[in-house]
Short mmCIF file of N, CA and C in Angstrom, two decimals:
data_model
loop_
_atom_site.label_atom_id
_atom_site.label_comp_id
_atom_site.label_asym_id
_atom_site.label_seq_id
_atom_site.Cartn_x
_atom_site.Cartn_y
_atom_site.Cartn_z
N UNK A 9 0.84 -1.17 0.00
CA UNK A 9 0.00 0.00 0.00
C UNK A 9 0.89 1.24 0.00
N UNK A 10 0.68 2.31 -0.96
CA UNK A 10 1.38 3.17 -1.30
C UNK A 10 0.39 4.27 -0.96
N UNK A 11 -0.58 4.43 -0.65
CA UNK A 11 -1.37 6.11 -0.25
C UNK A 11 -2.54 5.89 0.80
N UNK A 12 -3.18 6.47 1.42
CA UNK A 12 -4.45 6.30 2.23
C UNK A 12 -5.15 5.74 1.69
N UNK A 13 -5.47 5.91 0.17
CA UNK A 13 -6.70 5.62 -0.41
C UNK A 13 -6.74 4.32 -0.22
N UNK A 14 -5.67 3.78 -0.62
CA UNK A 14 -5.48 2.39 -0.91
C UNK A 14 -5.51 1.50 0.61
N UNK A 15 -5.05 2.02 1.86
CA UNK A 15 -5.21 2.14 3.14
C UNK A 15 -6.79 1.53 3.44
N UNK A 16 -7.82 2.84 3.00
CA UNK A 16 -9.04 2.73 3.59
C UNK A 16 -9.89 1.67 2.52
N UNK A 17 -9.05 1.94 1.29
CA UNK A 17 -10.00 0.27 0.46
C UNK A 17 -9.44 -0.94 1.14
N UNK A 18 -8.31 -1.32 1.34
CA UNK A 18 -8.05 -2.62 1.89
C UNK A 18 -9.01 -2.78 3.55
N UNK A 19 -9.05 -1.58 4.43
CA UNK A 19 -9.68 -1.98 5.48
C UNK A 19 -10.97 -1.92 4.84
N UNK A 20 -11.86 -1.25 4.18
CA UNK A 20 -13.06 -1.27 3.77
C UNK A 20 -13.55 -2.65 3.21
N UNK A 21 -12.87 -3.25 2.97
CA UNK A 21 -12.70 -4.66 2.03
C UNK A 21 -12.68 -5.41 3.31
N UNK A 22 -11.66 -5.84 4.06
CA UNK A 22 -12.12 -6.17 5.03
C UNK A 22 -12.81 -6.33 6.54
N UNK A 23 -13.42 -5.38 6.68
CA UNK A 23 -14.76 -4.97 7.46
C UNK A 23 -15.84 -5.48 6.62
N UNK A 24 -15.87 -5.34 5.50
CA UNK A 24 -17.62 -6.00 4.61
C UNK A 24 -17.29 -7.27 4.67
N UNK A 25 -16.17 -8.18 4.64
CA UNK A 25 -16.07 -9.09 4.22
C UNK A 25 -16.61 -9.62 5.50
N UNK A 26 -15.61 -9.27 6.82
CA UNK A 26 -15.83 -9.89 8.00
C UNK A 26 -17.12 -9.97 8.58
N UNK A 27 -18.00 -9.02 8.04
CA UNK A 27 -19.42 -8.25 8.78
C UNK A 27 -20.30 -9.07 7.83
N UNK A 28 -21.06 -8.05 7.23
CA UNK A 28 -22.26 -7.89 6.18
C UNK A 28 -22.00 -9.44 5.61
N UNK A 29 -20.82 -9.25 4.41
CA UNK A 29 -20.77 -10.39 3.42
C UNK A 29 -20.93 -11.77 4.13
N UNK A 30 -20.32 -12.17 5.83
CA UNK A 30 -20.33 -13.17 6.21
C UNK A 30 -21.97 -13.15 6.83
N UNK A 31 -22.11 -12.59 6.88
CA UNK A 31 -23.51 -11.86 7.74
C UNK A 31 -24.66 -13.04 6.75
N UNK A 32 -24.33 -12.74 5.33
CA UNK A 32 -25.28 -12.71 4.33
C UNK A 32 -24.91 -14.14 4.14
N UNK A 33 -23.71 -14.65 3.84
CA UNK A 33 -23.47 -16.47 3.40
C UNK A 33 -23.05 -16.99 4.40
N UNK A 34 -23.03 -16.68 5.81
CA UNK A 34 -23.08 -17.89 6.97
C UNK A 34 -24.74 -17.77 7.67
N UNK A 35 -24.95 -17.08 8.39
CA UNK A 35 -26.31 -17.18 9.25
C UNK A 35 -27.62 -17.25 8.64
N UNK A 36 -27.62 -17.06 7.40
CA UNK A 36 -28.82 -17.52 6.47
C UNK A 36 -28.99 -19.37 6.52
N UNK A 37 -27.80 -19.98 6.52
CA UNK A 37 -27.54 -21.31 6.15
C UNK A 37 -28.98 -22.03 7.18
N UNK A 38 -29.15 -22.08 8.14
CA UNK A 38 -29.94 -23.13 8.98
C UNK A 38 -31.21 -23.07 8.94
N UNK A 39 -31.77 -21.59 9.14
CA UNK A 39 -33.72 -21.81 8.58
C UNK A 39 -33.68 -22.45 7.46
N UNK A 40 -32.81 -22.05 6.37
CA UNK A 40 -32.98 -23.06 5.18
C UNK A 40 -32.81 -24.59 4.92
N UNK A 41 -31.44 -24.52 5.28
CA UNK A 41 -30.67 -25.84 5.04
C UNK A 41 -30.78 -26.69 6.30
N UNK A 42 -31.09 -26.33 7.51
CA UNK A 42 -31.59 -27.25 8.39
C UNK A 42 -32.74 -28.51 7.98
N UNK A 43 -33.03 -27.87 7.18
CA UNK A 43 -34.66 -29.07 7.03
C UNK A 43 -33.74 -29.70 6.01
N UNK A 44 -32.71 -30.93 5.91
CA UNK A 44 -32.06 -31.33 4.50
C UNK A 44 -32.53 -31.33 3.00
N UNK A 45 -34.01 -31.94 3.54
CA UNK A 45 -34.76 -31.89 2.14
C UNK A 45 -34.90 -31.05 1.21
N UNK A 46 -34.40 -29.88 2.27
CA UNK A 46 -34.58 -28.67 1.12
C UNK A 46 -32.98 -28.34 0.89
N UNK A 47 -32.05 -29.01 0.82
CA UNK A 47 -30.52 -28.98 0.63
C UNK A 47 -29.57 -29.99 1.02
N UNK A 48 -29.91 -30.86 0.24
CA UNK A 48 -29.32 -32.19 0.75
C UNK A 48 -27.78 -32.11 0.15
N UNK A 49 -27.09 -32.41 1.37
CA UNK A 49 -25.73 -32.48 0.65
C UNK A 49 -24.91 -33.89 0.09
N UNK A 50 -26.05 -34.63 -0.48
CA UNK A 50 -25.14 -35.75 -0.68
C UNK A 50 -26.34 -36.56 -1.54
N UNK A 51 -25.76 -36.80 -3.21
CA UNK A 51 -26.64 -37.71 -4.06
C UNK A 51 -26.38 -39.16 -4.18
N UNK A 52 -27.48 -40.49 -3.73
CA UNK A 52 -25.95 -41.20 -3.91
C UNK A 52 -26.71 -42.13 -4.93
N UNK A 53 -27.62 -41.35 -5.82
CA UNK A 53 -27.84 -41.88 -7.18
C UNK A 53 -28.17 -41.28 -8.26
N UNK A 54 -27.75 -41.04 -9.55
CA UNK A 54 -27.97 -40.61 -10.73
C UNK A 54 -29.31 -40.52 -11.42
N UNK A 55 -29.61 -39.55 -12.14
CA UNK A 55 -31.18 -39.13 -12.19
C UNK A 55 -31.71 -40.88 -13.15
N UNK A 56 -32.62 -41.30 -12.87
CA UNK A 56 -32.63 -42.65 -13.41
C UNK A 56 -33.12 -41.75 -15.15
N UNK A 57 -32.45 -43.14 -16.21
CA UNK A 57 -32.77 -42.88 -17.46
C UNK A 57 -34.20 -43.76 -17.19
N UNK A 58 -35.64 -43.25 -18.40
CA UNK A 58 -36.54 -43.68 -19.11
C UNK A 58 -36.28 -44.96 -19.51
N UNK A 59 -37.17 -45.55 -19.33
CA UNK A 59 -37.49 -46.94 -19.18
C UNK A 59 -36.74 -47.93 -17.96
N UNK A 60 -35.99 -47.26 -17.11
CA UNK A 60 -35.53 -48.50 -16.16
C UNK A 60 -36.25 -48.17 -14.67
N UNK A 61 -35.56 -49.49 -14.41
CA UNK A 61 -36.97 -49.93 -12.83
C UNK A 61 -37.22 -48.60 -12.05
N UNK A 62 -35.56 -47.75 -11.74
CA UNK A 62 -35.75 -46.47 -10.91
C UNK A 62 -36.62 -45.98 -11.70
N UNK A 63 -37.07 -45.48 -13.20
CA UNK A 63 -37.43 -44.28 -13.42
C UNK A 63 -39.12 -44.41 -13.54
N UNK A 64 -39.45 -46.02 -12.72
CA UNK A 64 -40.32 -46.53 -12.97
C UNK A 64 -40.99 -45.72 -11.59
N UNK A 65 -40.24 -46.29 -10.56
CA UNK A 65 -39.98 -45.58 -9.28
C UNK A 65 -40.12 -44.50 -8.92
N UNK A 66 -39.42 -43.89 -10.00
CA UNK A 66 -39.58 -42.19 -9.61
C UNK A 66 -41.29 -41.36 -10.14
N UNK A 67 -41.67 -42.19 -11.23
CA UNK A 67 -42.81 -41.90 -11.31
C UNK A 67 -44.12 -42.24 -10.57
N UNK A 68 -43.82 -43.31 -10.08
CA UNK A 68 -44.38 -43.89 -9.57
C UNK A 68 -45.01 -43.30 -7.97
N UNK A 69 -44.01 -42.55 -7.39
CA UNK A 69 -43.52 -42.26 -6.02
C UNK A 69 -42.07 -41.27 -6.17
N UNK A 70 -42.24 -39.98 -6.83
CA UNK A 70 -41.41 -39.35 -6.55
C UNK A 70 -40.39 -39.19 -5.11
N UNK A 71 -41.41 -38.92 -4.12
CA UNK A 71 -40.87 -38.07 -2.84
C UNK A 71 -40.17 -39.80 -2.43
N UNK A 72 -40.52 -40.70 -2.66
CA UNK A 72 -39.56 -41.97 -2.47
C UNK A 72 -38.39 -42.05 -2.63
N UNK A 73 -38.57 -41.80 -4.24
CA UNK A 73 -37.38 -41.64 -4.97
C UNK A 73 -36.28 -41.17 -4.98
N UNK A 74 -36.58 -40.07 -4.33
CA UNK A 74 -35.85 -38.93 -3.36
C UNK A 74 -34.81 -38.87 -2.20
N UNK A 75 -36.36 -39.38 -1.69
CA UNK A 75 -35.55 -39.98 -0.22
C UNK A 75 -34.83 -40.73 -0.40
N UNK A 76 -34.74 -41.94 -1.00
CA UNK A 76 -33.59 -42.95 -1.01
C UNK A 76 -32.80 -42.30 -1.53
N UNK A 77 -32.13 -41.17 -2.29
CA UNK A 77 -31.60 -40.64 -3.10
C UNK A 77 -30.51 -39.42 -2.20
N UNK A 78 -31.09 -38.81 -1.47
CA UNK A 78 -30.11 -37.79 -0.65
C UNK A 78 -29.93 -38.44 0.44
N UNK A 79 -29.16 -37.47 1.11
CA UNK A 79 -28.10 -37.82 2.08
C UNK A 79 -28.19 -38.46 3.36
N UNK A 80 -28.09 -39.62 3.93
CA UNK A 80 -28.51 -40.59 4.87
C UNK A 80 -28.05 -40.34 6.22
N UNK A 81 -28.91 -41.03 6.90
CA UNK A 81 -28.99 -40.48 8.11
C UNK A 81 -27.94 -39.67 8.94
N UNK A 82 -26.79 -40.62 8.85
CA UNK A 82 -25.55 -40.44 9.55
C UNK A 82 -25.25 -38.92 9.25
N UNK A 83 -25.05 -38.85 7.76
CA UNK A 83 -24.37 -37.48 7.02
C UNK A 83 -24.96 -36.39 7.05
N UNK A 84 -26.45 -36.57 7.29
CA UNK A 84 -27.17 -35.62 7.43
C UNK A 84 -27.32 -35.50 9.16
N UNK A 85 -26.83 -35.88 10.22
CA UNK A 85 -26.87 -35.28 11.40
C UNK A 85 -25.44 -34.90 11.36
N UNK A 86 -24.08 -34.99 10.93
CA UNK A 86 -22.85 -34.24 10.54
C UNK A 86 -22.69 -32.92 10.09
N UNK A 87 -23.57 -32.97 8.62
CA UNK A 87 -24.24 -31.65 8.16
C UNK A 87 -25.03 -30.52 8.86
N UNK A 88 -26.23 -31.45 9.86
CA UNK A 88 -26.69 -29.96 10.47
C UNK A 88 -26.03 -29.47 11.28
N UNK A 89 -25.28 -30.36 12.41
CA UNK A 89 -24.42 -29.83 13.26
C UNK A 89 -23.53 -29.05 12.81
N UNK A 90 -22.97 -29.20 11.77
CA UNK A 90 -21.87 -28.63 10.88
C UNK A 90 -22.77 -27.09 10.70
N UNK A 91 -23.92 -27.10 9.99
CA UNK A 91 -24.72 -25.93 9.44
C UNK A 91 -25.10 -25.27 10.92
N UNK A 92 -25.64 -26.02 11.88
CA UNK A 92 -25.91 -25.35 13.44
C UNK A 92 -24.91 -24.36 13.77
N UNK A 93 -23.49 -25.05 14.03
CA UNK A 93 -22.84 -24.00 14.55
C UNK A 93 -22.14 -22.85 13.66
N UNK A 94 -22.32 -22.90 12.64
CA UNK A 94 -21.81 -22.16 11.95
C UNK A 94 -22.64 -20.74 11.36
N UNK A 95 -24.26 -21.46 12.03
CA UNK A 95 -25.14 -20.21 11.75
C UNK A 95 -25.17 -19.71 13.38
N UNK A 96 -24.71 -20.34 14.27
CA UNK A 96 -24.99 -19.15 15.32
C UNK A 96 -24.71 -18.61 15.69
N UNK A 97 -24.91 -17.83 16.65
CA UNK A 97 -24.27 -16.24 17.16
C UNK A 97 -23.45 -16.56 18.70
N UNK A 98 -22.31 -16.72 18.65
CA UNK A 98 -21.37 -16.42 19.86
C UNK A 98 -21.47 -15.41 21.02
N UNK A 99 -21.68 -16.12 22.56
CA UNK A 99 -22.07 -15.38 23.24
C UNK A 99 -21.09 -14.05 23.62
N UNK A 100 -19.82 -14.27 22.80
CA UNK A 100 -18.62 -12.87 23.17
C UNK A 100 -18.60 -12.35 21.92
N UNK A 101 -19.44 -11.88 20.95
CA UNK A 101 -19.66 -11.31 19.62
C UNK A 101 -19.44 -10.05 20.12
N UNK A 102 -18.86 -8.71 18.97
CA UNK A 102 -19.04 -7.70 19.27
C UNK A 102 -19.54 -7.38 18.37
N UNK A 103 -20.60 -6.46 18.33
CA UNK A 103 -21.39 -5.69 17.07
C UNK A 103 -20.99 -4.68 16.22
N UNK A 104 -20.98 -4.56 14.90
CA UNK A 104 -20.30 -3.21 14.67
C UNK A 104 -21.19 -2.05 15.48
N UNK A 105 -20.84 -1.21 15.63
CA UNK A 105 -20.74 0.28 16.73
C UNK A 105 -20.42 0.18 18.11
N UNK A 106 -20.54 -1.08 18.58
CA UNK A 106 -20.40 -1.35 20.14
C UNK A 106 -19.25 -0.95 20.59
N UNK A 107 -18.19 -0.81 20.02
CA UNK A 107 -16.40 -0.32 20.73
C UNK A 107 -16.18 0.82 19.94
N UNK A 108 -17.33 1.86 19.68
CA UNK A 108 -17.55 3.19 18.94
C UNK A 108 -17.36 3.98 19.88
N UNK A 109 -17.11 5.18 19.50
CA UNK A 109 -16.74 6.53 20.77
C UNK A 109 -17.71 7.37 19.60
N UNK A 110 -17.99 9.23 19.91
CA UNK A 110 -18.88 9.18 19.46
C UNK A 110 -20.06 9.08 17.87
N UNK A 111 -18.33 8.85 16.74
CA UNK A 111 -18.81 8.54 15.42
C UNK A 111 -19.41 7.47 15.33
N UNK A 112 -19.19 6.77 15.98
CA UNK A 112 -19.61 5.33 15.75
C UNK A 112 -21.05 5.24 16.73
N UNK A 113 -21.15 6.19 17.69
CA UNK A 113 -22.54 5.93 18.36
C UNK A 113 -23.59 6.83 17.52
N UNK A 114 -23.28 7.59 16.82
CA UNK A 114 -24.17 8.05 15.35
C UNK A 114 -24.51 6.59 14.28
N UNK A 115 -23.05 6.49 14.11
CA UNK A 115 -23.28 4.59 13.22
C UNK A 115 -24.54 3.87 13.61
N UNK A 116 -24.48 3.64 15.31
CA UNK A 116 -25.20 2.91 15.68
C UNK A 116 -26.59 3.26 15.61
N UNK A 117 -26.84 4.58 15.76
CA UNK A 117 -28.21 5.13 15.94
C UNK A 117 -28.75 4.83 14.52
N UNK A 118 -27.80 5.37 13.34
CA UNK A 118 -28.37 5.06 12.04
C UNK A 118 -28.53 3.30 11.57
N UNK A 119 -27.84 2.25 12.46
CA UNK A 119 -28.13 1.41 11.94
C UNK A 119 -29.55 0.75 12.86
N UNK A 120 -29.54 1.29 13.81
CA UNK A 120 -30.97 0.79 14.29
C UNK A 120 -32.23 1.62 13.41
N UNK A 121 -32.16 2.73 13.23
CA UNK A 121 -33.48 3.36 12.45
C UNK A 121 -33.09 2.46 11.01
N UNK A 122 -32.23 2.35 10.43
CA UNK A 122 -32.51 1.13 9.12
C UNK A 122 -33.03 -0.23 9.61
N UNK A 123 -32.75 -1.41 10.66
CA UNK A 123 -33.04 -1.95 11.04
C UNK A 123 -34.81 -2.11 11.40
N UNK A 124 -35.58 -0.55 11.75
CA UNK A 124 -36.44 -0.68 11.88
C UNK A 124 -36.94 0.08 10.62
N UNK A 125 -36.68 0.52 9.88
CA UNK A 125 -37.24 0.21 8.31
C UNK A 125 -37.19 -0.60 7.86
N UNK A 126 -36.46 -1.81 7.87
CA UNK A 126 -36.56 -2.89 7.26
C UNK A 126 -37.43 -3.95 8.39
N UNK A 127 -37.88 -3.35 9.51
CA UNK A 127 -38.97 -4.35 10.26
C UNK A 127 -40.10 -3.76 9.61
N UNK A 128 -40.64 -2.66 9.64
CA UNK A 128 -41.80 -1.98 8.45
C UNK A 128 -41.80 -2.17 7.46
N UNK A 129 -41.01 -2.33 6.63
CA UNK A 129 -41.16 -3.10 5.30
C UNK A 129 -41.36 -4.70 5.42
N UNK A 130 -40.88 -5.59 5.89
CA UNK A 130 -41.48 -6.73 5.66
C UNK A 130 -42.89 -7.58 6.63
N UNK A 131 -42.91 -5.59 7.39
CA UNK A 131 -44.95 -5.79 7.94
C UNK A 131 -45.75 -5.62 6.63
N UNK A 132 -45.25 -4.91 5.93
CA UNK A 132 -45.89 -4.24 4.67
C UNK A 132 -46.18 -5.59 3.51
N UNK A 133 -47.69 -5.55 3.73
CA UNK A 133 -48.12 -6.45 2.56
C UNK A 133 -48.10 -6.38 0.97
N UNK A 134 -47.57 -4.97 1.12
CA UNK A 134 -47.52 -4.54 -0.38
C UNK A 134 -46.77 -4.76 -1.19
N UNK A 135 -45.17 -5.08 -0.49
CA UNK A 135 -44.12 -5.98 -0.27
C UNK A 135 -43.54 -7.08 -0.40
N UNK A 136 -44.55 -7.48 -1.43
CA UNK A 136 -44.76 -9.06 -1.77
C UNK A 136 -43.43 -10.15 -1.28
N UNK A 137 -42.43 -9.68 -1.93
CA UNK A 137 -40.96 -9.99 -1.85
C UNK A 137 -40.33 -10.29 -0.17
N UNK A 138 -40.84 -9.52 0.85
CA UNK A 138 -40.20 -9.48 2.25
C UNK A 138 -39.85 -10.83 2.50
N UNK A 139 -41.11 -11.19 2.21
CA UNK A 139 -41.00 -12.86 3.11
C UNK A 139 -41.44 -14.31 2.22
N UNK A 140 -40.76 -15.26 2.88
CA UNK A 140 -41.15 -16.06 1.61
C UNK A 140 -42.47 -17.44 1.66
N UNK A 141 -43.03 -18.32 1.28
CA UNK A 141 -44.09 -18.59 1.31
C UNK A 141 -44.63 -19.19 2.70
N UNK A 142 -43.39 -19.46 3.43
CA UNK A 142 -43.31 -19.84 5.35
C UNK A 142 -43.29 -18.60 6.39
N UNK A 143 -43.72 -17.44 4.76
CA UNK A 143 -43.47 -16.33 6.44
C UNK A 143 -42.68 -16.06 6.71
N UNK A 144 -41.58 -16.11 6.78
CA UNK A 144 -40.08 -15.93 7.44
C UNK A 144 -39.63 -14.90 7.30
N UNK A 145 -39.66 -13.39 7.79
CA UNK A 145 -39.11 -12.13 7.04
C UNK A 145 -37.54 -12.16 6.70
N UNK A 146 -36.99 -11.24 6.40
CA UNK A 146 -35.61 -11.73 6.31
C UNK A 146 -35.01 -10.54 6.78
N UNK A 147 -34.02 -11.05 7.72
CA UNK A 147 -33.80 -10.19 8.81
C UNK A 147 -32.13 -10.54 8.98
N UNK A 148 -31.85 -10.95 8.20
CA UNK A 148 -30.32 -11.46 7.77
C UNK A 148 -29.38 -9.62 8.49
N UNK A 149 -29.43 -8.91 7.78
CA UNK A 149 -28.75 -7.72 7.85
C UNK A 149 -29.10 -6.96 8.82
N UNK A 150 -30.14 -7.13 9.94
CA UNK A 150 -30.36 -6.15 11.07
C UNK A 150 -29.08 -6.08 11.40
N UNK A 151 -29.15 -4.82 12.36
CA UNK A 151 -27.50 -5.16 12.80
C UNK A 151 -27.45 -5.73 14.14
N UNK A 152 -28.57 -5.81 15.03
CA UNK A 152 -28.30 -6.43 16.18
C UNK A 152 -29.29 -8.32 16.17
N UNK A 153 -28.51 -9.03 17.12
CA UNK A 153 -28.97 -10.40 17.55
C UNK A 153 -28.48 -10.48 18.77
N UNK A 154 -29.26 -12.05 19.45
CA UNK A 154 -29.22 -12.46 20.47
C UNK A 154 -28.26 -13.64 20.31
N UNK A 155 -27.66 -14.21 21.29
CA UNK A 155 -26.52 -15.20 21.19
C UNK A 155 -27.55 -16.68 20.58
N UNK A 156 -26.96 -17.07 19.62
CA UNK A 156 -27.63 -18.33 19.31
C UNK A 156 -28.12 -18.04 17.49
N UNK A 157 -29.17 -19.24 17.46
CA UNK A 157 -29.53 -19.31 16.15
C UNK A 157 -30.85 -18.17 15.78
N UNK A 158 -30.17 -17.01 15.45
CA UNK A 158 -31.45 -16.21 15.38
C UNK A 158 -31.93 -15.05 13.95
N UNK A 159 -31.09 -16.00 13.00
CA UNK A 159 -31.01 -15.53 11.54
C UNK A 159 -31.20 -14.24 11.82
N UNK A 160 -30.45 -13.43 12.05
CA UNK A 160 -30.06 -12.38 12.08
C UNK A 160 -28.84 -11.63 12.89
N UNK A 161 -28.59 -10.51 12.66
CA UNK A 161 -26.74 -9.24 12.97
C UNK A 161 -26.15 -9.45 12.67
N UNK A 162 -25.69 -8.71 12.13
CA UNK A 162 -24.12 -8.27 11.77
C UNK A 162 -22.83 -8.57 12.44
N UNK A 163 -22.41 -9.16 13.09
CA UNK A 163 -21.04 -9.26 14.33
C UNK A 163 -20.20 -8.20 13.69
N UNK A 164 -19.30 -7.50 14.05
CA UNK A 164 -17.99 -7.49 14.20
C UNK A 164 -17.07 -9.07 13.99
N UNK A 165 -15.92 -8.87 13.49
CA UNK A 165 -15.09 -9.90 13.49
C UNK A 165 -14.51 -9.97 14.92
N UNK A 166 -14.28 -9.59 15.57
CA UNK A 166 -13.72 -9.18 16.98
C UNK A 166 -14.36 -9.96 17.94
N UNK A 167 -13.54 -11.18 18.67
CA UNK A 167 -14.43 -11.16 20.01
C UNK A 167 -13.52 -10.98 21.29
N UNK A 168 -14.43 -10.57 22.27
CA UNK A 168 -13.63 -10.10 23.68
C UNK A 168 -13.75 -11.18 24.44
#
């Protein structure tokens, strides 16, 4: 790094990465991928070709077909545990603004009034998009959570 600029892109780069971006592809993982069926990590048969016994099977009794087809018992209690802890929230997390002096307690004020625009928007039925056919708003990016699995905040990379 040769100037500030280049200074505040490398930390800017990593603050989103550590925060938001992980925010967005780790703690989403378990409302979803908890139920396997809806993300099975493991095929352990090939889509059957037309005319043989499986594809007789699969017509026959899709959701069968299926089941024998993804990931068995064992691998799939490896997987959620695997997906469990990796979506939850650590009880020594620090939040971004929490180790703020007073720029950062402005940060904070502005990220709670977004936080509660985005709880009014996915009250809003008009909104089609908020939530998806289980209801579930998506609350991925609030910036605050409770320790545990609670699909939602932002952490800080930092813990004390």
């Amino acid at each position: 790094m040769q100037t500030v600029e280049e200074l505040v892109e490398s930390c800017t780069t990593i603050i989103w990465t550590a925060s938001a971006l992980h925010t967005a592809v780790n703690f989403g993982q378990y409302p979803y991928g908890g139920l396997i069926l809806n993300r099975p990590t493991l095929s352990r048969r090939l889509l059957p070709e037309q005319g043989t016994a499986e594809y007789e099977e699969m017509v026959k009794s899709h959701q069968k077909a299926y089941l024998r087809t993804i990931t068995p018992k064992l691998e799939t209690l490896i997987d959620l545990t695997t997906i469990e802890i990796l979506s939850k929230h650590a009880s020594d997390e620090v939040y971004l603004g929490e180790r703020a002096l007073q720029a950062f307690h402005r940060f904070g004020n502005k990220l709670s009034e977004i936080e509660e625009k985005l709880t009014q928007k996915n009250k809003d039925g008009r909104l089609s998009n908020r939530i998806g056919p289980v209801e579930l708003p998506y609350t991925l990016l609030h910036p605050t959570s409770n320790e545990g699995l609670t699909f939602r905040g932002v952490p800080n990379s930092i813990s004390i």
